[in-house]
Amino acid sequence: MRKIIFVTGNSHKVSEACDILSKAGITVEQNNCGYPELQDDSLEKIAGFGAQWAANELNSEVMVDDSGLFIDALGGFPGPYSAYVFDTLGNENILKLMEGVANRKAVFKCVIGYCKPGNEPRVFSGEVEGVIAQKIRGTGGFGYDPLIEVGGKTFGEMPDDEKNSLSHRYRALLNFAGWLQKSD
Ligand code: IMP
């Protein structure tokens, strides 16, 4: 089994990655060392920078995950600022911003950054299209899970294995695993 260090403080992301990557013969080990978060509009740049920094810091190959919720009617907000907006506004206040808004389309995007020490980073992305629910539903998952509805259910209403079979993170990790299996 190939083992990759996942640099993140988010244990939910780790358990999802363990589930998804184990099926590709890859084990994941969490490291909580953190990395500087680039202020940028591009999740790819943020994830690439973080992976490169952490790979050099730990002297090991690493992966990181930068995700964002892009709400169509809000011009893509909160996008790369999703963590800050979740912490400051939260799901209830996002719902208030969406009151009376007919276009509820949203895209959840996940970018996996991967890097070996001394190398350039690589990034792998995955997206899922959904809608912002009319109200918060479901108690599963974390973060925006009870807010985003995909195929009639919010991520918060899905069992873990259902979310992990269609989520933005699943799609990004599938791209990553496919590439990793072909690389040395
Ligand atoms: P970051 O990738 O940790 O910066 O995530 C941005 C924000 O989106 C944070 O508030 C996360 O909790 C949230 N988030 C990331 N991935 C998911 C997910 O799969 N479901 C729900 N919320 C998520």
PDB file of C-alpha atoms and ligand atoms in Angstrom:
ATOM      1  CA  MET A   1       0.000   0.000   0.000  1.00  0.00           C
ATOM      2  CA  ARG A   2       1.339   3.442  -0.866  1.00  0.00           C
ATOM      3  CA  LYS A   3       1.111   5.864   2.053  1.00  0.00           C
ATOM      4  CA  ILE A   4       0.541   9.591   1.578  1.00  0.00           C
ATOM      5  CA  ILE A   5       0.675  12.225   4.303  1.00  0.00           C
ATOM      6  CA  PHE A   6      -2.441  14.422   4.203  1.00  0.00           C
ATOM      7  CA  VAL A   7      -1.658  17.820   5.697  1.00  0.00           C
ATOM      8  CA  THR A   8      -4.913  19.151   7.126  1.00  0.00           C
ATOM      9  CA  GLY A   9      -6.544  19.957  10.428  1.00  0.00           C
ATOM     10  CA  ASN A  10      -9.893  18.632   9.180  1.00  0.00           C
ATOM     11  CA  SER A  11     -10.540  15.063  10.340  1.00  0.00           C
ATOM     12  CA  HIS A  12     -13.685  14.818   8.156  1.00  0.00           C
ATOM     13  CA  LYS A  13     -11.594  15.384   5.040  1.00  0.00           C
ATOM     14  CA  VAL A  14      -9.162  12.713   6.269  1.00  0.00           C
ATOM     15  CA  SER A  15     -11.831  10.095   6.833  1.00  0.00           C
ATOM     16  CA  GLU A  16     -13.368  10.786   3.408  1.00  0.00           C
ATOM     17  CA  ALA A  17      -9.936  10.549   1.759  1.00  0.00           C
ATOM     18  CA  CYS A  18      -9.152   7.292   3.637  1.00  0.00           C
ATOM     19  CA  ASP A  19     -12.414   5.772   2.420  1.00  0.00           C
ATOM     20  CA  ILE A  20     -11.999   6.852  -1.183  1.00  0.00           C
ATOM     21  CA  LEU A  21      -8.248   6.258  -1.587  1.00  0.00           C
ATOM     22  CA  SER A  22      -8.189   2.889   0.186  1.00  0.00           C
ATOM     23  CA  LYS A  23     -10.151   1.508  -2.773  1.00  0.00           C
ATOM     24  CA  ALA A  24      -7.200   2.547  -4.958  1.00  0.00           C
ATOM     25  CA  GLY A  25      -4.660   0.903  -2.619  1.00  0.00           C
ATOM     26  CA  ILE A  26      -3.484   4.175  -1.067  1.00  0.00           C
ATOM     27  CA  THR A  27      -3.373   4.776   2.694  1.00  0.00           C
ATOM     28  CA  VAL A  28      -3.600   8.232   4.179  1.00  0.00           C
ATOM     29  CA  GLU A  29      -1.975   9.550   7.339  1.00  0.00           C
ATOM     30  CA  GLN A  30      -3.010  12.910   8.782  1.00  0.00           C
ATOM     31  CA  ASN A  31      -0.450  15.555   9.689  1.00  0.00           C
ATOM     32  CA  ASN A  32      -1.682  18.644  11.452  1.00  0.00           C
ATOM     33  CA  CYS A  33       1.390  20.855  10.887  1.00  0.00           C
ATOM     34  CA  GLY A  34      -0.589  23.379   8.821  1.00  0.00           C
ATOM     35  CA  TYR A  35       0.739  25.560   6.001  1.00  0.00           C
ATOM     36  CA  PRO A  36       0.475  29.217   5.013  1.00  0.00           C
ATOM     37  CA  GLU A  37      -2.810  29.870   3.157  1.00  0.00           C
ATOM     38  CA  LEU A  38      -2.121  31.920   0.042  1.00  0.00           C
ATOM     39  CA  GLN A  39      -4.685  34.718  -0.469  1.00  0.00           C
ATOM     40  CA  ASP A  40      -5.731  34.021  -4.033  1.00  0.00           C
ATOM     41  CA  ASP A  41      -8.881  33.560  -6.129  1.00  0.00           C
ATOM     42  CA  SER A  42      -7.670  30.208  -7.423  1.00  0.00           C
ATOM     43  CA  LEU A  43      -8.106  27.049  -5.340  1.00  0.00           C
ATOM     44  CA  GLU A  44      -5.451  25.441  -7.570  1.00  0.00           C
ATOM     45  CA  LYS A  45      -2.839  28.053  -6.622  1.00  0.00           C
ATOM     46  CA  ILE A  46      -3.738  27.795  -2.918  1.00  0.00           C
ATOM     47  CA  ALA A  47      -3.529  23.972  -2.933  1.00  0.00           C
ATOM     48  CA  GLY A  48      -0.338  23.894  -5.030  1.00  0.00           C
ATOM     49  CA  PHE A  49       1.414  26.411  -2.817  1.00  0.00           C
ATOM     50  CA  GLY A  50       0.327  24.615   0.369  1.00  0.00           C
ATOM     51  CA  ALA A  51       1.459  21.217  -0.896  1.00  0.00           C
ATOM     52  CA  GLN A  52       4.864  22.526  -1.958  1.00  0.00           C
ATOM     53  CA  TRP A  53       5.404  24.316   1.340  1.00  0.00           C
ATOM     54  CA  ALA A  54       4.392  21.273   3.422  1.00  0.00           C
ATOM     55  CA  ALA A  55       6.423  18.795   1.313  1.00  0.00           C
ATOM     56  CA  ASN A  56       9.560  20.869   1.909  1.00  0.00           C
ATOM     57  CA  GLU A  57       8.729  21.416   5.581  1.00  0.00           C
ATOM     58  CA  LEU A  58       8.148  17.697   6.299  1.00  0.00           C
ATOM     59  CA  ASN A  59      10.647  16.401   3.736  1.00  0.00           C
ATOM     60  CA  SER A  60       8.027  13.960   2.532  1.00  0.00           C
ATOM     61  CA  GLU A  61       5.522  13.611  -0.277  1.00  0.00           C
ATOM     62  CA  VAL A  62       2.263  15.170   0.864  1.00  0.00           C
ATOM     63  CA  MET A  63      -1.252  16.015  -0.228  1.00  0.00           C
ATOM     64  CA  VAL A  64      -3.465  18.927   0.818  1.00  0.00           C
ATOM     65  CA  ASP A  65      -7.113  19.747   0.022  1.00  0.00           C
ATOM     66  CA  ASP A  66      -8.569  23.168  -0.699  1.00  0.00           C
ATOM     67  CA  SER A  67     -12.307  23.275  -1.307  1.00  0.00           C
ATOM     68  CA  GLY A  68     -14.861  25.968  -2.046  1.00  0.00           C
ATOM     69  CA  LEU A  69     -18.578  26.469  -2.586  1.00  0.00           C
ATOM     70  CA  PHE A  70     -19.400  28.683  -5.584  1.00  0.00           C
ATOM     71  CA  ILE A  71     -22.980  30.035  -5.536  1.00  0.00           C
ATOM     72  CA  ASP A  72     -24.158  31.144  -8.970  1.00  0.00           C
ATOM     73  CA  ALA A  73     -26.583  33.881  -7.863  1.00  0.00           C
ATOM     74  CA  LEU A  74     -23.892  35.382  -5.592  1.00  0.00           C
ATOM     75  CA  GLY A  75     -21.311  35.670  -8.384  1.00  0.00           C
ATOM     76  CA  GLY A  76     -19.388  32.609  -7.175  1.00  0.00           C
ATOM     77  CA  PHE A  77     -19.281  33.729  -3.519  1.00  0.00           C
ATOM     78  CA  PRO A  78     -17.895  32.440  -1.162  1.00  0.00           C
ATOM     79  CA  GLY A  79     -15.557  30.438  -3.479  1.00  0.00           C
ATOM     80  CA  PRO A  80     -11.970  30.536  -2.198  1.00  0.00           C
ATOM     81  CA  TYR A  81     -13.187  32.357   0.927  1.00  0.00           C
ATOM     82  CA  SER A  82     -15.482  29.506   1.943  1.00  0.00           C
ATOM     83  CA  ALA A  83     -13.697  28.689   5.202  1.00  0.00           C
ATOM     84  CA  TYR A  84     -13.777  32.305   6.416  1.00  0.00           C
ATOM     85  CA  VAL A  85     -17.414  32.746   5.366  1.00  0.00           C
ATOM     86  CA  PHE A  86     -18.459  29.505   7.053  1.00  0.00           C
ATOM     87  CA  ASP A  87     -16.780  30.625  10.275  1.00  0.00           C
ATOM     88  CA  THR A  88     -18.192  34.169  10.183  1.00  0.00           C
ATOM     89  CA  LEU A  89     -21.617  33.871   8.492  1.00  0.00           C
ATOM     90  CA  GLY A  90     -22.422  30.166   8.709  1.00  0.00           C
ATOM     91  CA  ASN A  91     -25.105  28.257   6.852  1.00  0.00           C
ATOM     92  CA  GLU A  92     -28.106  30.105   8.330  1.00  0.00           C
ATOM     93  CA  ASN A  93     -26.857  33.504   7.187  1.00  0.00           C
ATOM     94  CA  ILE A  94     -26.019  32.198   3.724  1.00  0.00           C
ATOM     95  CA  LEU A  95     -29.630  31.007   3.540  1.00  0.00           C
ATOM     96  CA  LYS A  96     -30.737  34.565   4.454  1.00  0.00           C
ATOM     97  CA  LEU A  97     -28.647  35.930   1.567  1.00  0.00           C
ATOM     98  CA  MET A  98     -30.478  33.453  -0.685  1.00  0.00           C
ATOM     99  CA  GLU A  99     -33.998  34.347   0.511  1.00  0.00           C
ATOM    100  CA  GLY A 100     -36.312  34.836  -2.480  1.00  0.00           C
ATOM    101  CA  VAL A 101     -33.534  33.922  -4.919  1.00  0.00           C
ATOM    102  CA  ALA A 102     -34.865  31.585  -7.627  1.00  0.00           C
ATOM    103  CA  ASN A 103     -31.488  30.582  -9.100  1.00  0.00           C
ATOM    104  CA  ARG A 104     -30.076  28.278  -6.421  1.00  0.00           C
ATOM    105  CA  LYS A 105     -27.392  26.630  -8.550  1.00  0.00           C
ATOM    106  CA  ALA A 106     -24.036  26.070  -6.882  1.00  0.00           C
ATOM    107  CA  VAL A 107     -20.845  24.178  -7.569  1.00  0.00           C
ATOM    108  CA  PHE A 108     -18.721  22.571  -4.870  1.00  0.00           C
ATOM    109  CA  LYS A 109     -15.120  22.286  -5.954  1.00  0.00           C
ATOM    110  CA  CYS A 110     -12.228  20.378  -4.389  1.00  0.00           C
ATOM    111  CA  VAL A 111      -8.597  20.724  -5.370  1.00  0.00           C
ATOM    112  CA  ILE A 112      -6.014  18.230  -4.161  1.00  0.00           C
ATOM    113  CA  GLY A 113      -2.462  19.554  -4.145  1.00  0.00           C
ATOM    114  CA  TYR A 114       0.357  17.006  -4.190  1.00  0.00           C
ATOM    115  CA  CYS A 115       4.099  17.554  -3.970  1.00  0.00           C
ATOM    116  CA  LYS A 116       7.400  15.801  -3.334  1.00  0.00           C
ATOM    117  CA  PRO A 117      10.190  17.704  -1.545  1.00  0.00           C
ATOM    118  CA  GLY A 118      12.159  19.888  -3.949  1.00  0.00           C
ATOM    119  CA  ASN A 119       9.629  19.370  -6.759  1.00  0.00           C
ATOM    120  CA  GLU A 120       6.915  21.452  -8.370  1.00  0.00           C
ATOM    121  CA  PRO A 121       3.401  20.733  -7.064  1.00  0.00           C
ATOM    122  CA  ARG A 122       0.622  19.096  -9.070  1.00  0.00           C
ATOM    123  CA  VAL A 123      -3.081  19.748  -8.630  1.00  0.00           C
ATOM    124  CA  PHE A 124      -6.157  17.584  -9.275  1.00  0.00           C
ATOM    125  CA  SER A 125      -9.646  19.005  -9.192  1.00  0.00           C
ATOM    126  CA  GLY A 126     -13.174  17.691  -8.936  1.00  0.00           C
ATOM    127  CA  GLU A 127     -16.544  19.420  -8.981  1.00  0.00           C
ATOM    128  CA  VAL A 128     -20.134  18.546  -8.235  1.00  0.00           C
ATOM    129  CA  GLU A 129     -23.126  20.624  -9.295  1.00  0.00           C
ATOM    130  CA  GLY A 130     -25.997  21.094  -6.896  1.00  0.00           C
ATOM    131  CA  VAL A 131     -28.452  23.611  -5.523  1.00  0.00           C
ATOM    132  CA  ILE A 132     -28.600  25.566  -2.281  1.00  0.00           C
ATOM    133  CA  ALA A 133     -31.388  23.946  -0.252  1.00  0.00           C
ATOM    134  CA  GLN A 134     -34.331  26.085   0.951  1.00  0.00           C
ATOM    135  CA  LYS A 135     -33.391  25.196   4.520  1.00  0.00           C
ATOM    136  CA  ILE A 136     -30.661  23.284   6.309  1.00  0.00           C
ATOM    137  CA  ARG A 137     -31.304  19.536   6.119  1.00  0.00           C
ATOM    138  CA  GLY A 138     -29.433  16.554   7.505  1.00  0.00           C
ATOM    139  CA  THR A 139     -27.047  15.973  10.355  1.00  0.00           C
ATOM    140  CA  GLY A 140     -24.294  14.047   8.579  1.00  0.00           C
ATOM    141  CA  GLY A 141     -20.965  15.343   7.333  1.00  0.00           C
ATOM    142  CA  PHE A 142     -19.565  18.777   8.118  1.00  0.00           C
ATOM    143  CA  GLY A 143     -19.379  22.396   6.986  1.00  0.00           C
ATOM    144  CA  TYR A 144     -21.714  23.170   4.085  1.00  0.00           C
ATOM    145  CA  ASP A 145     -22.998  19.570   3.834  1.00  0.00           C
ATOM    146  CA  PRO A 146     -26.539  20.356   5.138  1.00  0.00           C
ATOM    147  CA  LEU A 147     -26.799  23.329   2.745  1.00  0.00           C
ATOM    148  CA  ILE A 148     -25.924  21.798  -0.615  1.00  0.00           C
ATOM    149  CA  GLU A 149     -28.364  19.474  -2.317  1.00  0.00           C
ATOM    150  CA  VAL A 150     -27.237  17.043  -5.006  1.00  0.00           C
ATOM    151  CA  GLY A 151     -29.846  14.861  -6.725  1.00  0.00           C
ATOM    152  CA  GLY A 152     -32.589  15.798  -4.242  1.00  0.00           C
ATOM    153  CA  LYS A 153     -30.646  15.115  -1.014  1.00  0.00           C
ATOM    154  CA  THR A 154     -28.243  17.357   0.874  1.00  0.00           C
ATOM    155  CA  PHE A 155     -24.797  15.919   1.581  1.00  0.00           C
ATOM    156  CA  GLY A 156     -25.865  16.103   5.232  1.00  0.00           C
ATOM    157  CA  GLU A 157     -28.721  13.694   4.489  1.00  0.00           C
ATOM    158  CA  MET A 158     -26.486  11.164   2.718  1.00  0.00           C
ATOM    159  CA  PRO A 159     -24.723   8.249   4.381  1.00  0.00           C
ATOM    160  CA  ASP A 160     -20.936   8.699   4.138  1.00  0.00           C
ATOM    161  CA  ASP A 161     -20.566   6.126   1.386  1.00  0.00           C
ATOM    162  CA  GLU A 162     -23.132   7.930  -0.785  1.00  0.00           C
ATOM    163  CA  LYS A 163     -21.414  11.314  -0.440  1.00  0.00           C
ATOM    164  CA  ASN A 164     -18.078   9.598  -1.078  1.00  0.00           C
ATOM    165  CA  SER A 165     -19.363   8.094  -4.331  1.00  0.00           C
ATOM    166  CA  LEU A 166     -20.272  11.382  -5.995  1.00  0.00           C
ATOM    167  CA  SER A 167     -18.766  14.348  -4.168  1.00  0.00           C
ATOM    168  CA  HIS A 168     -16.351  17.001  -5.394  1.00  0.00           C
ATOM    169  CA  ARG A 169     -13.713  15.375  -3.145  1.00  0.00           C
ATOM    170  CA  TYR A 170     -14.382  11.910  -4.607  1.00  0.00           C
ATOM    171  CA  ARG A 171     -13.889  13.275  -8.129  1.00  0.00           C
ATOM    172  CA  ALA A 172     -10.686  15.133  -7.263  1.00  0.00           C
ATOM    173  CA  LEU A 173      -9.261  12.121  -5.388  1.00  0.00           C
ATOM    174  CA  LEU A 174     -10.122   9.814  -8.276  1.00  0.00           C
ATOM    175  CA  ASN A 175      -8.101  12.046 -10.626  1.00  0.00           C
ATOM    176  CA  PHE A 176      -5.267  12.111  -8.101  1.00  0.00           C
ATOM    177  CA  ALA A 177      -5.266   8.333  -7.547  1.00  0.00           C
ATOM    178  CA  GLY A 178      -5.345   7.668 -11.311  1.00  0.00           C
ATOM    179  CA  TRP A 179      -2.276   9.838 -11.815  1.00  0.00           C
ATOM    180  CA  LEU A 180      -0.462   8.497  -8.725  1.00  0.00           C
ATOM    181  CA  GLN A 181      -0.877   4.895  -9.857  1.00  0.00           C
ATOM    182  CA  LYS A 182       0.856   5.767 -13.152  1.00  0.00           C
ATOM    183  CA  SER A 183       3.684   7.799 -11.547  1.00  0.00           C
ATOM    184  CA  ASP A 184       6.644   6.259  -9.689  1.00  0.00           C
TER     185      ASP A 184
HETATM  186  P1  IMP B   1     -11.190  24.437   3.164  1.00  0.00           P
HETATM  187  O1  IMP B   1     -10.831  23.561   2.020  1.00  0.00           O
HETATM  188  O2  IMP B   1     -10.891  23.766   4.463  1.00  0.00           O
HETATM  189  O3  IMP B   1     -10.660  25.828   3.028  1.00  0.00           O
HETATM  190  O4  IMP B   1     -12.777  24.478   3.137  1.00  0.00           O
HETATM  191  C1  IMP B   1     -13.525  25.619   2.906  1.00  0.00           C
HETATM  192  C2  IMP B   1     -14.822  25.525   3.694  1.00  0.00           C
HETATM  193  O5  IMP B   1     -15.652  24.559   3.066  1.00  0.00           O
HETATM  194  C3  IMP B   1     -14.654  25.090   5.142  1.00  0.00           C
HETATM  195  O6  IMP B   1     -15.598  25.799   5.917  1.00  0.00           O
HETATM  196  C4  IMP B   1     -14.967  23.623   5.114  1.00  0.00           C
HETATM  197  O7  IMP B   1     -15.556  23.175   6.326  1.00  0.00           O
HETATM  198  C5  IMP B   1     -15.988  23.558   3.987  1.00  0.00           C
HETATM  199  N1  IMP B   1     -15.908  22.283   3.280  1.00  0.00           N
HETATM  200  C6  IMP B   1     -14.832  21.741   2.657  1.00  0.00           C
HETATM  201  N2  IMP B   1     -15.147  20.554   2.134  1.00  0.00           N
HETATM  202  C7  IMP B   1     -16.446  20.361   2.436  1.00  0.00           C
HETATM  203  C8  IMP B   1     -17.345  19.289   2.182  1.00  0.00           C
HETATM  204  O8  IMP B   1     -17.020  18.247   1.594  1.00  0.00           O
HETATM  205  N3  IMP B   1     -18.590  19.454   2.641  1.00  0.00           N
HETATM  206  C9  IMP B   1     -19.007  20.568   3.322  1.00  0.00           C
HETATM  207  N4  IMP B   1     -18.209  21.569   3.603  1.00  0.00           N
HETATM  208  C10 IMP B   1     -16.935  21.467   3.172  1.00  0.00           C
END
